């Protein structure tokens, strides 16, 4: 019997979700940064800056950036880790990875890049000082498996950072829904020529675990000292956890 999962508000076969998510990001890759700035009013840059500060990457650190997309986190981590460090930019989507790789090269950063699935990380146990995933966990089919893999590749004492859209504060829910399901697809059509992909992105946010649920999932995966920070009234949240 075929296992099913959600793709936005739809129920689909698990293998179909992988293909559908891939199509979304192949479609939006070229305009990804422009759309992020428009969608968030530039706030995504502040959220990422907060995440980078919490990572505390130091010279010589090994860092894995999962679903790294256009490379914003990898760029900062590579500068902080320096020539003695090792920063991997990874993504499951080839179009997104290509954009990120080219951006890093254009800035003179020769960091390794790899096309890989977060649920089957091709790295040894206890290898990285930091693992990050920004706005990628909600698109993964088996989030519990992916979180367990992230913990596996962390060194003891290493930190996982999960930046993701989350549950917004109740007073903002109605205007946020109006924006997400009306304005956001309109932007997608006008800027990226693709309203449906941005409608999916809005739906995927609603289907993603809320702050407390994700905290529990990270603890179940074996991470300790898990905490989260609500950003912009919960529109996004940064979760962190330590491998002890």
Short mmCIF file of C-alpha atoms in Angstrom, two decimals:
data_model
loop_
_atom_site.label_atom_id
_atom_site.label_comp_id
_atom_site.label_asym_id
_atom_site.label_seq_id
_atom_site.Cartn_x
_atom_site.Cartn_y
_atom_site.Cartn_z
CA UNK A 1 0.00 0.00 0.00
CA UNK A 2 1.39 3.41 -1.00
CA UNK A 3 2.30 5.71 1.88
CA UNK A 4 0.81 9.17 1.68
CA UNK A 5 1.79 12.59 2.99
CA UNK A 6 0.74 16.19 2.51
CA UNK A 7 1.79 18.51 -0.30
CA UNK A 8 0.37 21.78 0.95
CA UNK A 9 -3.28 20.99 1.66
CA UNK A 10 -3.34 18.03 -0.73
CA UNK A 11 -2.77 14.39 0.22
CA UNK A 12 -0.32 12.73 -2.17
CA UNK A 13 1.85 9.64 -2.40
CA UNK A 14 5.23 10.18 -0.74
CA UNK A 15 7.15 9.74 -3.98
CA UNK A 16 4.85 12.28 -5.64
CA UNK A 17 5.61 14.88 -2.96
CA UNK A 18 9.32 14.65 -3.71
CA UNK A 19 8.64 15.33 -7.39
CA UNK A 20 6.15 18.13 -6.70
CA UNK A 21 8.44 19.93 -4.26
CA UNK A 22 11.26 19.62 -6.80
CA UNK A 23 9.07 21.23 -9.47
CA UNK A 24 8.26 24.13 -7.15
CA UNK A 25 11.89 24.95 -6.50
CA UNK A 26 13.01 24.40 -10.09
CA UNK A 27 10.36 26.98 -10.97
CA UNK A 28 11.26 29.60 -8.35
CA UNK A 29 15.07 29.24 -8.18
CA UNK A 30 15.92 32.11 -10.55
CA UNK A 31 13.71 34.60 -8.66
CA UNK A 32 14.09 33.11 -5.18
CA UNK A 33 15.98 35.97 -3.53
CA UNK A 34 13.87 38.69 -5.16
CA UNK A 35 10.69 36.97 -4.03
CA UNK A 36 12.03 36.44 -0.50
CA UNK A 37 12.71 40.16 -0.18
CA UNK A 38 9.24 41.02 -1.49
CA UNK A 39 7.40 38.39 0.57
CA UNK A 40 9.04 39.29 3.87
CA UNK A 41 9.79 42.97 3.32
CA UNK A 42 13.45 42.03 3.75
CA UNK A 43 12.84 40.47 7.17
CA UNK A 44 14.25 37.11 6.06
CA UNK A 45 17.68 38.75 6.03
CA UNK A 46 17.30 39.76 9.69
CA UNK A 47 16.08 36.26 10.61
CA UNK A 48 19.12 34.74 8.91
CA UNK A 49 21.45 37.24 10.61
CA UNK A 50 19.98 36.17 13.97
CA UNK A 51 20.54 32.51 13.05
CA UNK A 52 24.15 33.16 12.02
CA UNK A 53 24.81 34.95 15.31
CA UNK A 54 23.33 32.04 17.29
CA UNK A 55 25.45 29.53 15.38
CA UNK A 56 28.64 31.01 16.79
CA UNK A 57 30.82 29.53 14.06
CA UNK A 58 34.53 29.90 14.80
CA UNK A 59 37.68 29.44 12.69
CA UNK A 60 38.26 25.78 11.88
CA UNK A 61 34.63 24.69 12.39
CA UNK A 62 33.01 22.12 10.15
CA UNK A 63 29.52 23.30 9.14
CA UNK A 64 26.73 21.63 7.15
CA UNK A 65 24.13 23.93 5.57
CA UNK A 66 21.15 21.73 4.59
CA UNK A 67 18.61 22.94 2.03
CA UNK A 68 21.02 25.84 1.70
CA UNK A 69 19.39 27.18 -1.44
CA UNK A 70 21.02 30.37 -2.65
CA UNK A 71 23.75 30.17 -0.03
CA UNK A 72 23.05 33.04 2.40
CA UNK A 73 24.03 31.04 5.48
CA UNK A 74 26.89 29.21 3.79
CA UNK A 75 28.42 32.51 2.71
CA UNK A 76 28.50 33.82 6.27
CA UNK A 77 29.64 30.52 7.76
CA UNK A 78 32.47 30.17 5.22
CA UNK A 79 33.82 33.59 6.15
CA UNK A 80 33.62 32.77 9.86
CA UNK A 81 35.13 29.28 9.59
CA UNK A 82 37.98 30.64 7.49
CA UNK A 83 40.54 28.69 5.47
CA UNK A 84 40.96 26.05 8.19
CA UNK A 85 37.21 25.38 8.33
CA UNK A 86 34.94 23.31 6.13
CA UNK A 87 31.48 24.52 5.10
CA UNK A 88 29.22 22.36 2.93
CA UNK A 89 26.35 23.87 0.95
CA UNK A 90 23.80 21.13 0.22
CA UNK A 91 20.34 21.00 -1.29
CA UNK A 92 18.11 18.32 -2.77
CA UNK A 93 17.16 20.62 -5.65
CA UNK A 94 19.71 21.01 -8.43
CA UNK A 95 18.41 24.38 -9.64
CA UNK A 96 18.64 25.91 -6.18
CA UNK A 97 22.06 24.39 -5.53
CA UNK A 98 23.40 25.75 -8.81
CA UNK A 99 22.27 29.28 -7.92
CA UNK A 100 23.87 29.01 -4.48
CA UNK A 101 27.11 27.55 -5.81
CA UNK A 102 27.45 30.31 -8.42
CA UNK A 103 26.79 33.03 -5.85
CA UNK A 104 29.51 31.66 -3.57
CA UNK A 105 31.98 31.38 -6.45
CA UNK A 106 31.20 34.95 -7.53
CA UNK A 107 32.21 36.06 -4.02
CA UNK A 108 35.44 34.10 -4.17
CA UNK A 109 34.29 31.44 -1.71
CA UNK A 110 35.41 27.95 -2.76
CA UNK A 111 33.16 25.90 -0.49
CA UNK A 112 32.13 22.34 -1.37
CA UNK A 113 28.57 21.87 -2.63
CA UNK A 114 26.59 18.65 -2.84
CA UNK A 115 23.22 17.53 -4.14
CA UNK A 116 21.82 15.39 -1.34
CA UNK A 117 18.71 14.34 0.56
CA UNK A 118 18.54 15.48 4.19
CA UNK A 119 16.92 12.15 5.09
CA UNK A 120 20.03 10.27 3.86
CA UNK A 121 23.02 12.49 4.58
CA UNK A 122 26.22 11.14 2.95
CA UNK A 123 28.47 12.18 5.84
CA UNK A 124 30.04 10.19 8.70
CA UNK A 125 28.80 10.22 12.28
CA UNK A 126 30.06 12.97 14.61
CA UNK A 127 31.58 15.09 11.84
CA UNK A 128 30.15 18.63 12.01
CA UNK A 129 30.35 21.31 14.68
CA UNK A 130 27.20 22.99 13.37
CA UNK A 131 24.29 21.89 11.18
CA UNK A 132 21.76 24.41 9.87
CA UNK A 133 18.56 24.22 7.86
CA UNK A 134 16.75 27.43 6.91
CA UNK A 135 13.25 27.29 5.42
CA UNK A 136 13.76 23.73 4.23
CA UNK A 137 12.50 21.39 6.95
CA UNK A 138 8.83 21.97 6.15
CA UNK A 139 9.35 20.58 2.62
CA UNK A 140 10.84 17.30 3.85
CA UNK A 141 8.62 14.23 3.73
CA UNK A 142 9.93 12.52 6.89
CA UNK A 143 10.95 15.35 9.20
CA UNK A 144 11.70 12.97 12.05
CA UNK A 145 14.14 11.01 9.88
CA UNK A 146 15.82 14.22 8.69
CA UNK A 147 16.22 15.52 12.26
CA UNK A 148 17.73 12.20 13.35
CA UNK A 149 20.19 12.39 10.46
CA UNK A 150 21.16 15.95 11.40
CA UNK A 151 21.85 14.81 14.95
CA UNK A 152 23.84 11.80 13.71
CA UNK A 153 26.35 13.91 11.77
CA UNK A 154 26.85 16.40 14.61
CA UNK A 155 29.83 16.06 16.91
CA UNK A 156 29.08 15.72 20.63
CA UNK A 157 28.61 19.30 21.79
CA UNK A 158 27.60 20.38 18.28
CA UNK A 159 24.53 22.50 17.61
CA UNK A 160 21.61 22.14 15.22
CA UNK A 161 19.84 25.31 14.07
CA UNK A 162 16.42 25.12 12.40
CA UNK A 163 15.07 28.39 11.00
CA UNK A 164 11.56 27.96 9.67
CA UNK A 165 8.21 29.65 9.22
CA UNK A 166 6.04 28.92 12.24
CA UNK A 167 2.74 29.71 13.96
CA UNK A 168 2.05 33.43 14.03
CA UNK A 169 0.62 35.16 17.11
CA UNK A 170 -3.19 34.96 17.24
CA UNK A 171 -3.91 38.71 16.71
CA UNK A 172 -2.05 38.59 13.40
CA UNK A 173 -3.60 35.37 12.10
CA UNK A 174 -6.36 36.86 9.93
CA UNK A 175 -4.25 39.54 8.18
CA UNK A 176 -1.43 37.01 7.78
CA UNK A 177 -3.80 34.53 6.11
CA UNK A 178 -5.13 37.25 3.80
CA UNK A 179 -1.61 38.18 2.79
CA UNK A 180 -0.47 34.56 2.38
CA UNK A 181 -3.35 33.36 0.20
CA UNK A 182 -4.11 36.52 -1.79
CA UNK A 183 -1.09 38.81 -2.00
CA UNK A 184 1.63 36.16 -2.05
CA UNK A 185 0.31 34.20 -5.08
CA UNK A 186 -0.22 37.54 -6.87
CA UNK A 187 3.43 38.45 -6.28
CA UNK A 188 4.40 34.96 -7.47
CA UNK A 189 2.52 35.42 -10.73
CA UNK A 190 3.81 38.94 -11.40
CA UNK A 191 7.45 38.42 -10.43
CA UNK A 192 8.14 34.72 -10.99
CA UNK A 193 5.32 33.87 -13.40
CA UNK A 194 4.13 31.15 -11.02
CA UNK A 195 1.23 31.71 -8.64
CA UNK A 196 0.72 28.01 -7.81
CA UNK A 197 4.20 27.48 -6.35
CA UNK A 198 3.67 30.37 -3.96
CA UNK A 199 0.22 29.13 -3.04
CA UNK A 200 1.91 25.82 -2.12
CA UNK A 201 4.50 27.66 -0.03
CA UNK A 202 1.71 29.37 1.94
CA UNK A 203 -0.05 26.04 2.47
CA UNK A 204 3.18 24.27 3.48
CA UNK A 205 3.71 26.83 6.25
CA UNK A 206 0.27 26.03 7.70
CA UNK A 207 1.03 22.28 7.60
CA UNK A 208 4.40 22.64 9.35
CA UNK A 209 4.58 21.77 13.06
CA UNK A 210 4.16 24.71 15.43
CA UNK A 211 6.90 25.86 17.79
CA UNK A 212 6.20 23.46 20.65
CA UNK A 213 5.61 20.47 18.36
CA UNK A 214 8.90 21.01 16.54
CA UNK A 215 10.68 21.39 19.90
CA UNK A 216 9.31 18.00 20.94
CA UNK A 217 10.33 16.45 17.60
CA UNK A 218 13.91 17.67 18.07
CA UNK A 219 14.00 16.24 21.59
CA UNK A 220 12.61 12.93 20.31
CA UNK A 221 15.44 12.90 17.71
CA UNK A 222 17.89 12.94 20.62
CA UNK A 223 18.81 16.61 20.85
CA UNK A 224 19.08 18.28 24.22
CA UNK A 225 18.73 21.82 25.58
CA UNK A 226 16.23 22.49 22.78
CA UNK A 227 14.84 26.01 22.75
CA UNK A 228 13.23 28.35 20.27
CA UNK A 229 13.05 32.05 19.55
CA UNK A 230 9.96 33.56 17.97
CA UNK A 231 10.85 36.05 15.24
CA UNK A 232 8.45 38.76 14.09
CA UNK A 233 5.56 37.55 16.26
CA UNK A 234 6.09 33.93 15.29
CA UNK A 235 6.02 34.36 11.52
CA UNK A 236 9.35 32.56 11.75
CA UNK A 237 11.09 30.76 14.61
CA UNK A 238 14.64 29.63 15.24
CA UNK A 239 14.94 26.30 17.07
CA UNK A 240 18.30 25.19 18.44
CA UNK A 241 19.41 21.95 20.03
CA UNK A 242 22.67 20.39 21.22
CA UNK A 243 23.99 16.87 20.72
CA UNK A 244 25.30 15.75 24.10
#
